[in-house]
């Protein structure tokens, strides 16, 4: 669907990302740890900046950080100095935390106006964002519905999905009245169908870009299943300008899952595609170990190739013949193949080094 375009970043050396309109769907993740002590811990700061670079190489466009206190707000400003990835400050309850984050190179302030307080406090955040050309993400979830909407849901007179959409539209009215347009909206539920219906309802009523996600989706497998169902449904309808796969797992896995969903929906081109067999009784090669060692490095490469990791030499080259590069093994020997044709047979102990040599030819 045709939405307005929201600018994320583009200031203080931060990458400029356009969200909405005909621009590519972006991938987000959320930092999993607290940053309260970043100002007093240079080693932690350096480690965070290094890991942000890894997330960027994997295809992450935007990273959100929880900011529960003033120390975290100051820490996020320091982090923003060391990366060009747009960072989102996730603010609840205290609008002053948002104002503190705006002293640094933070690119988005995420607020739930329902728990920030008075309109005057919301206006203070909007004024600060306007001066620095910082976007705002309005976040609405099932745990913070206005009382009348919560009562309507409890009485059965309104679905929770429609209540989410209505709550978001009410918040948007405040921003419209105050003349602030650089806004993204998210409405999240842990229920797939509620997430789909809420986003459909809002998209039908507004041109604001949507950040879609299934909140508290669960551990790796459950979370990916729920997110895939919700995202693929909405994205195929043209709903959703930016996504986060919310997992009880690492940020790296959230990013990889997000980029793969976009790839399978035909919304992300390029990069390495990994094909690997599930393993069976014919196993002659440690597929799981090899994929685990190589996954992040492969996904970080700027190569438009397919890599196959197969469990046995009997079927490996045949089943992986479409792959640009593949590897399979049996006993103490490993074969490396291109487009189904064996190009190297090496000892298992040399597999990684020999695989790298062939990879470097692309």
Coordinates of C-alpha atoms in Angstrom, one line a residue:
X1 CA 0.0 0.0 0.0
X2 CA 1.2 3.5 -0.7
X3 CA 2.2 5.2 2.5
X4 CA 3.9 8.4 3.3
X5 CA 7.8 8.3 3.5
X6 CA 9.5 8.7 6.9
X7 CA 13.1 9.6 7.2
X8 CA 15.2 7.7 9.7
X9 CA 18.7 8.9 10.4
X10 CA 20.6 11.0 7.9
X11 CA 22.2 13.3 10.6
X12 CA 25.4 13.2 12.6
X13 CA 27.0 10.7 10.3
X14 CA 24.1 8.2 10.7
X15 CA 22.9 6.3 7.6
X16 CA 19.8 7.8 6.0
X17 CA 17.0 5.2 5.7
X18 CA 13.6 6.0 4.0
X19 CA 10.7 4.0 5.5
X20 CA 7.5 3.6 3.6
X21 CA 6.4 4.5 0.1
X22 CA 8.1 2.3 -2.5
X23 CA 11.3 2.0 -0.4
X24 CA 12.6 -1.5 0.6
X25 CA 11.2 -3.1 3.8
X26 CA 13.8 -2.6 6.5
X27 CA 14.9 -5.2 9.2
X28 CA 15.2 -4.2 12.8
X29 CA 16.3 -5.9 16.0
X30 CA 16.4 -5.0 19.7
X31 CA 19.5 -5.0 21.9
X32 CA 19.0 -7.7 24.6
X33 CA 21.0 -6.3 27.4
X34 CA 21.0 -3.2 29.7
X35 CA 23.2 -0.2 28.9
X36 CA 23.0 1.5 32.3
X37 CA 26.8 1.2 32.9
X38 CA 28.0 2.1 29.4
X39 CA 29.3 5.5 30.4
X40 CA 31.6 4.0 33.1
X41 CA 32.6 0.9 31.1
X42 CA 34.6 1.7 27.9
X43 CA 35.2 -2.0 27.2
X44 CA 31.4 -2.6 27.2
X45 CA 30.9 0.4 24.9
X46 CA 33.5 -0.9 22.5
X47 CA 31.9 -4.4 22.5
X48 CA 28.5 -3.0 21.8
X49 CA 29.7 -1.0 18.8
X50 CA 31.6 -4.0 17.5
X51 CA 28.4 -6.1 17.7
X52 CA 26.4 -3.4 16.0
X53 CA 28.8 -3.6 13.1
X54 CA 28.2 -7.4 12.9
X55 CA 24.4 -6.9 12.9
X56 CA 24.8 -4.3 10.1
X57 CA 26.8 -6.8 8.1
X58 CA 24.1 -9.4 8.5
X59 CA 21.5 -7.1 7.0
X60 CA 20.2 -5.2 10.0
X61 CA 19.0 -1.6 9.2
X62 CA 17.8 -0.3 12.6
X63 CA 18.5 -1.3 16.2
X64 CA 16.3 -0.4 19.2
X65 CA 17.6 0.0 22.8
X66 CA 15.5 0.0 25.9
X67 CA 16.1 3.2 27.9
X68 CA 14.6 2.7 31.4
X69 CA 16.7 5.4 33.2
X70 CA 18.8 8.5 32.7
X71 CA 22.1 6.5 32.8
X72 CA 20.8 4.4 29.9
X73 CA 19.8 7.5 28.0
X74 CA 23.3 9.0 28.3
X75 CA 24.8 5.6 27.4
X76 CA 22.8 5.4 24.2
X77 CA 24.1 8.8 23.2
X78 CA 27.6 7.5 23.5
X79 CA 26.8 4.3 21.6
X80 CA 25.2 6.4 18.8
X81 CA 28.5 8.3 18.4
X82 CA 30.3 5.0 17.5
X83 CA 28.0 3.6 14.8
X84 CA 26.2 4.7 11.6
X85 CA 23.3 2.4 12.2
X86 CA 20.1 4.4 13.1
X87 CA 19.3 3.7 16.8
X88 CA 15.9 3.8 18.4
X89 CA 15.4 4.9 22.0
X90 CA 12.6 2.8 23.6
X91 CA 11.0 5.1 26.1
X92 CA 8.2 4.3 28.7
X93 CA 6.7 6.5 31.4
X94 CA 9.3 9.3 31.6
X95 CA 9.3 11.7 28.7
X96 CA 12.5 13.3 30.1
X97 CA 14.4 10.2 29.0
X98 CA 13.5 11.0 25.4
X99 CA 14.7 14.6 25.8
X100 CA 18.0 13.3 27.1
X101 CA 18.4 10.9 24.1
X102 CA 17.8 13.8 21.8
X103 CA 21.0 15.3 23.0
X104 CA 22.9 12.6 21.1
X105 CA 22.6 11.1 17.6
X106 CA 19.6 8.9 18.3
X107 CA 17.5 8.5 15.1
X108 CA 14.1 7.5 16.5
X109 CA 12.2 8.0 19.7
X110 CA 9.8 5.1 20.4
X111 CA 7.0 6.1 22.8
X112 CA 3.7 4.8 23.9
X113 CA 1.8 8.1 24.4
X114 CA -0.7 6.2 26.6
X115 CA 1.9 5.8 29.3
X116 CA 4.0 9.0 28.8
X117 CA 1.3 11.1 30.4
X118 CA -0.2 14.4 29.4
X119 CA -0.3 15.8 25.9
X120 CA 2.1 18.5 27.1
X121 CA 4.7 15.8 27.7
X122 CA 4.0 14.3 24.3
X123 CA 4.4 17.8 22.8
X124 CA 7.7 18.3 24.5
X125 CA 9.0 15.1 22.8
X126 CA 7.5 16.1 19.5
X127 CA 9.1 19.6 19.7
X128 CA 12.5 18.0 20.5
X129 CA 12.2 15.6 17.6
X130 CA 11.2 18.3 15.2
X131 CA 14.2 20.4 16.0
X132 CA 16.6 17.5 15.3
X133 CA 14.6 15.9 12.5
X134 CA 14.2 12.7 14.5
X135 CA 11.4 10.3 13.8
X136 CA 8.9 9.0 16.3
X137 CA 7.6 5.5 16.5
X138 CA 4.2 5.3 18.2
X139 CA 4.0 1.9 19.9
X140 CA 0.7 0.4 21.0
X141 CA 0.2 -3.0 22.5
X142 CA -2.5 -5.0 24.2
X143 CA -1.2 -4.2 27.7
X144 CA -1.7 -0.5 27.4
X145 CA -5.1 0.1 25.8
X146 CA -7.1 3.1 27.0
X147 CA -9.7 2.2 29.6
X148 CA -12.7 2.5 27.4
X149 CA -11.2 0.3 24.7
X150 CA -10.1 -2.2 27.3
X151 CA -13.6 -2.3 28.7
X152 CA -15.0 -2.8 25.2
X153 CA -12.7 -5.7 24.6
X154 CA -13.6 -7.2 28.0
X155 CA -17.3 -6.9 27.3
X156 CA -17.0 -8.5 23.8
X157 CA -18.3 -5.4 22.0
X158 CA -14.9 -4.9 20.2
X159 CA -12.2 -7.2 19.1
X160 CA -8.7 -6.7 20.6
X161 CA -7.4 -6.2 17.1
X162 CA -9.8 -3.3 16.4
X163 CA -9.1 -1.8 19.8
X164 CA -5.3 -1.8 19.0
X165 CA -6.0 0.0 15.7
X166 CA -8.4 2.5 17.3
X167 CA -5.9 3.2 20.1
X168 CA -3.2 3.9 17.5
X169 CA -5.5 6.2 15.5
X170 CA -6.3 8.2 18.6
X171 CA -2.6 8.7 19.2
X172 CA -2.0 9.7 15.6
X173 CA -4.6 12.4 16.0
X174 CA -2.5 14.1 18.6
X175 CA 0.5 14.1 16.3
X176 CA -1.5 15.4 13.4
X177 CA -2.9 18.2 15.5
X178 CA 0.6 19.2 16.5
X179 CA 1.8 19.0 12.9
X180 CA 4.3 16.2 13.3
X181 CA 4.3 13.8 10.3
X182 CA 7.6 11.9 10.6
X183 CA 5.9 9.0 12.4
X184 CA 5.8 5.2 12.2
X185 CA 3.2 3.2 14.0
X186 CA 3.4 -0.3 15.5
X187 CA 0.5 -2.3 17.0
X188 CA 1.7 -5.6 18.5
X189 CA 0.1 -8.6 19.9
X190 CA 1.5 -12.1 20.8
X191 CA -1.4 -13.5 18.7
X192 CA -0.8 -13.8 15.0
X193 CA -4.4 -13.2 13.9
X194 CA -4.8 -10.2 16.1
X195 CA -1.6 -8.7 14.7
X196 CA -2.8 -9.2 11.2
X197 CA -6.2 -7.8 11.8
X198 CA -5.0 -4.8 13.7
X199 CA -2.5 -3.8 11.0
X200 CA -5.1 -4.4 8.3
X201 CA -7.5 -2.1 10.0
X202 CA -5.0 0.7 10.6
X203 CA -3.6 0.5 7.0
X204 CA -7.1 0.9 5.7
X205 CA -7.5 4.1 7.6
X206 CA -4.1 5.8 7.4
X207 CA -1.1 6.4 5.2
X208 CA 1.4 6.1 8.0
X209 CA 4.1 3.4 7.5
X210 CA 3.7 0.4 9.8
X211 CA 6.4 -1.4 11.8
X212 CA 5.1 -5.0 12.1
X213 CA 6.0 -7.6 14.6
X214 CA 4.5 -10.3 16.8
X215 CA 5.4 -9.3 20.3
X216 CA 6.7 -11.9 22.8
X217 CA 6.5 -14.4 19.9
X218 CA 8.5 -17.0 21.9
X219 CA 11.7 -19.0 21.5
X220 CA 13.5 -19.5 18.2
X221 CA 11.2 -22.0 16.5
X222 CA 7.8 -20.7 17.8
X223 CA 8.8 -17.1 17.2
X224 CA 9.9 -17.6 13.7
X225 CA 6.7 -19.6 12.8
X226 CA 4.5 -16.9 14.3
X227 CA 6.4 -14.0 12.7
X228 CA 6.5 -15.8 9.3
X229 CA 2.8 -16.3 9.2
X230 CA 2.0 -12.8 10.2
X231 CA 4.6 -11.0 8.1
X232 CA 4.0 -13.0 4.9
X233 CA 0.3 -12.4 5.1
X234 CA 0.6 -8.7 5.6
X235 CA 3.6 -8.1 3.3
X236 CA 1.9 -9.8 0.4
X237 CA -1.0 -7.4 1.0
X238 CA 1.4 -4.5 0.8
X239 CA 1.2 -3.8 4.5
X240 CA 4.4 -3.2 6.5
X241 CA 7.4 -1.0 5.9
X242 CA 9.7 -2.3 8.5
X243 CA 9.8 -5.5 10.5
X244 CA 11.3 -7.1 13.6
X245 CA 11.2 -10.8 14.4
X246 CA 10.8 -10.8 18.1
X247 CA 12.6 -13.9 19.5
X248 CA 13.8 -15.2 22.8
X249 CA 17.1 -15.6 21.1
X250 CA 20.0 -13.4 19.9
X251 CA 19.7 -10.2 17.8
X252 CA 21.7 -12.0 15.1
X253 CA 19.0 -14.6 14.8
X254 CA 16.3 -12.0 14.7
X255 CA 18.1 -10.3 11.8
X256 CA 18.7 -13.5 9.9
X257 CA 15.1 -14.6 10.3
X258 CA 13.9 -11.2 9.2
X259 CA 16.0 -11.1 6.0
X260 CA 15.0 -14.6 5.1
X261 CA 11.3 -13.8 5.5
X262 CA 11.7 -10.8 3.2
X263 CA 13.7 -13.0 0.7
X264 CA 11.1 -15.6 0.6
X265 CA 8.4 -13.0 0.1
X266 CA 10.4 -11.6 -2.8
X267 CA 11.1 -8.3 -1.0
X268 CA 14.9 -8.7 -0.5
X269 CA 17.4 -9.4 -3.3
X270 CA 21.0 -10.4 -3.2
X271 CA 23.2 -11.9 -0.5
X272 CA 24.2 -15.4 0.2
X273 CA 21.5 -18.1 0.3
X274 CA 22.3 -21.1 2.4
X275 CA 20.8 -24.5 1.6
X276 CA 21.5 -27.3 4.1
X277 CA 20.2 -30.8 4.6
X278 CA 18.4 -31.7 7.8
X279 CA 20.7 -34.7 8.4
X280 CA 19.8 -38.4 8.5
X281 CA 21.2 -41.9 9.1
X282 CA 23.5 -41.5 6.0
X283 CA 25.3 -38.6 7.6
X284 CA 28.9 -38.5 6.7
X285 CA 29.5 -34.8 7.3
X286 CA 28.8 -32.6 10.3
X287 CA 26.3 -30.4 8.6
X288 CA 25.1 -28.7 11.8
X289 CA 28.6 -27.9 13.0
X290 CA 29.6 -26.5 9.6
X291 CA 26.6 -24.3 9.2
X292 CA 27.0 -23.1 12.8
X293 CA 30.6 -22.1 12.1
X294 CA 29.9 -20.4 8.8
X295 CA 26.4 -19.0 8.9
X296 CA 27.1 -15.5 10.1
X297 CA 30.2 -15.1 7.9
X298 CA 28.3 -16.2 4.8
X299 CA 25.3 -14.0 5.5
X300 CA 27.7 -11.0 6.0
X301 CA 29.3 -11.4 2.6
X302 CA 28.3 -9.2 -0.3
X303 CA 28.0 -12.2 -2.7
X304 CA 24.9 -13.2 -4.7
X305 CA 25.4 -16.9 -4.5
X306 CA 23.8 -20.1 -3.1
X307 CA 25.8 -22.3 -0.8
X308 CA 24.7 -25.9 -0.2
X309 CA 25.9 -27.9 2.9
X310 CA 24.9 -31.5 2.4
X311 CA 25.3 -34.5 4.7
X312 CA 26.6 -37.2 2.4
X313 CA 28.5 -37.6 -0.9
X314 CA 25.9 -39.9 -2.3
X315 CA 23.2 -37.3 -2.7
X316 CA 25.1 -34.1 -1.9
X317 CA 26.2 -32.9 -5.4
X318 CA 23.0 -34.1 -7.0
X319 CA 20.5 -32.5 -4.6
X320 CA 22.7 -29.4 -4.4
X321 CA 23.5 -29.1 -8.1
X322 CA 21.7 -25.8 -8.4
X323 CA 24.1 -24.3 -5.8
X324 CA 27.0 -22.2 -6.9
X325 CA 29.1 -23.8 -4.2
X326 CA 28.6 -26.8 -2.1
X327 CA 30.2 -29.1 0.4
X328 CA 29.5 -32.7 1.5
X329 CA 31.4 -35.5 3.2
X330 CA 31.8 -39.2 3.9
X331 CA 34.1 -40.8 6.3
X332 CA 37.4 -38.9 6.5
X333 CA 36.9 -37.2 3.1
X334 CA 35.0 -34.1 2.1
X335 CA 34.0 -33.0 -1.4
X336 CA 33.5 -29.5 -2.6
X337 CA 31.4 -29.0 -5.6
X338 CA 30.2 -26.2 -8.0
X339 CA 26.9 -26.6 -9.8
X340 CA 26.9 -30.3 -9.0
X341 CA 30.4 -31.0 -10.3
X342 CA 33.1 -32.0 -7.8
X343 CA 36.1 -29.6 -7.8
X344 CA 38.0 -30.8 -4.7
X345 CA 38.2 -33.9 -2.6
X346 CA 40.0 -33.2 0.7
X347 CA 40.6 -34.6 4.2
X348 CA 37.9 -33.7 6.6
X349 CA 40.3 -31.7 8.8
X350 CA 41.1 -29.4 5.8
X351 CA 37.4 -28.9 4.9
X352 CA 37.0 -25.3 6.2
X353 CA 40.3 -24.0 4.7
X354 CA 39.6 -25.6 1.3
X355 CA 36.0 -24.4 1.3
X356 CA 37.2 -20.9 1.9
X357 CA 39.6 -21.1 -1.0
X358 CA 36.7 -21.9 -3.4
X359 CA 34.5 -19.3 -1.8
X360 CA 37.0 -16.6 -2.5
X361 CA 36.8 -17.4 -6.2
X362 CA 33.4 -15.8 -6.3

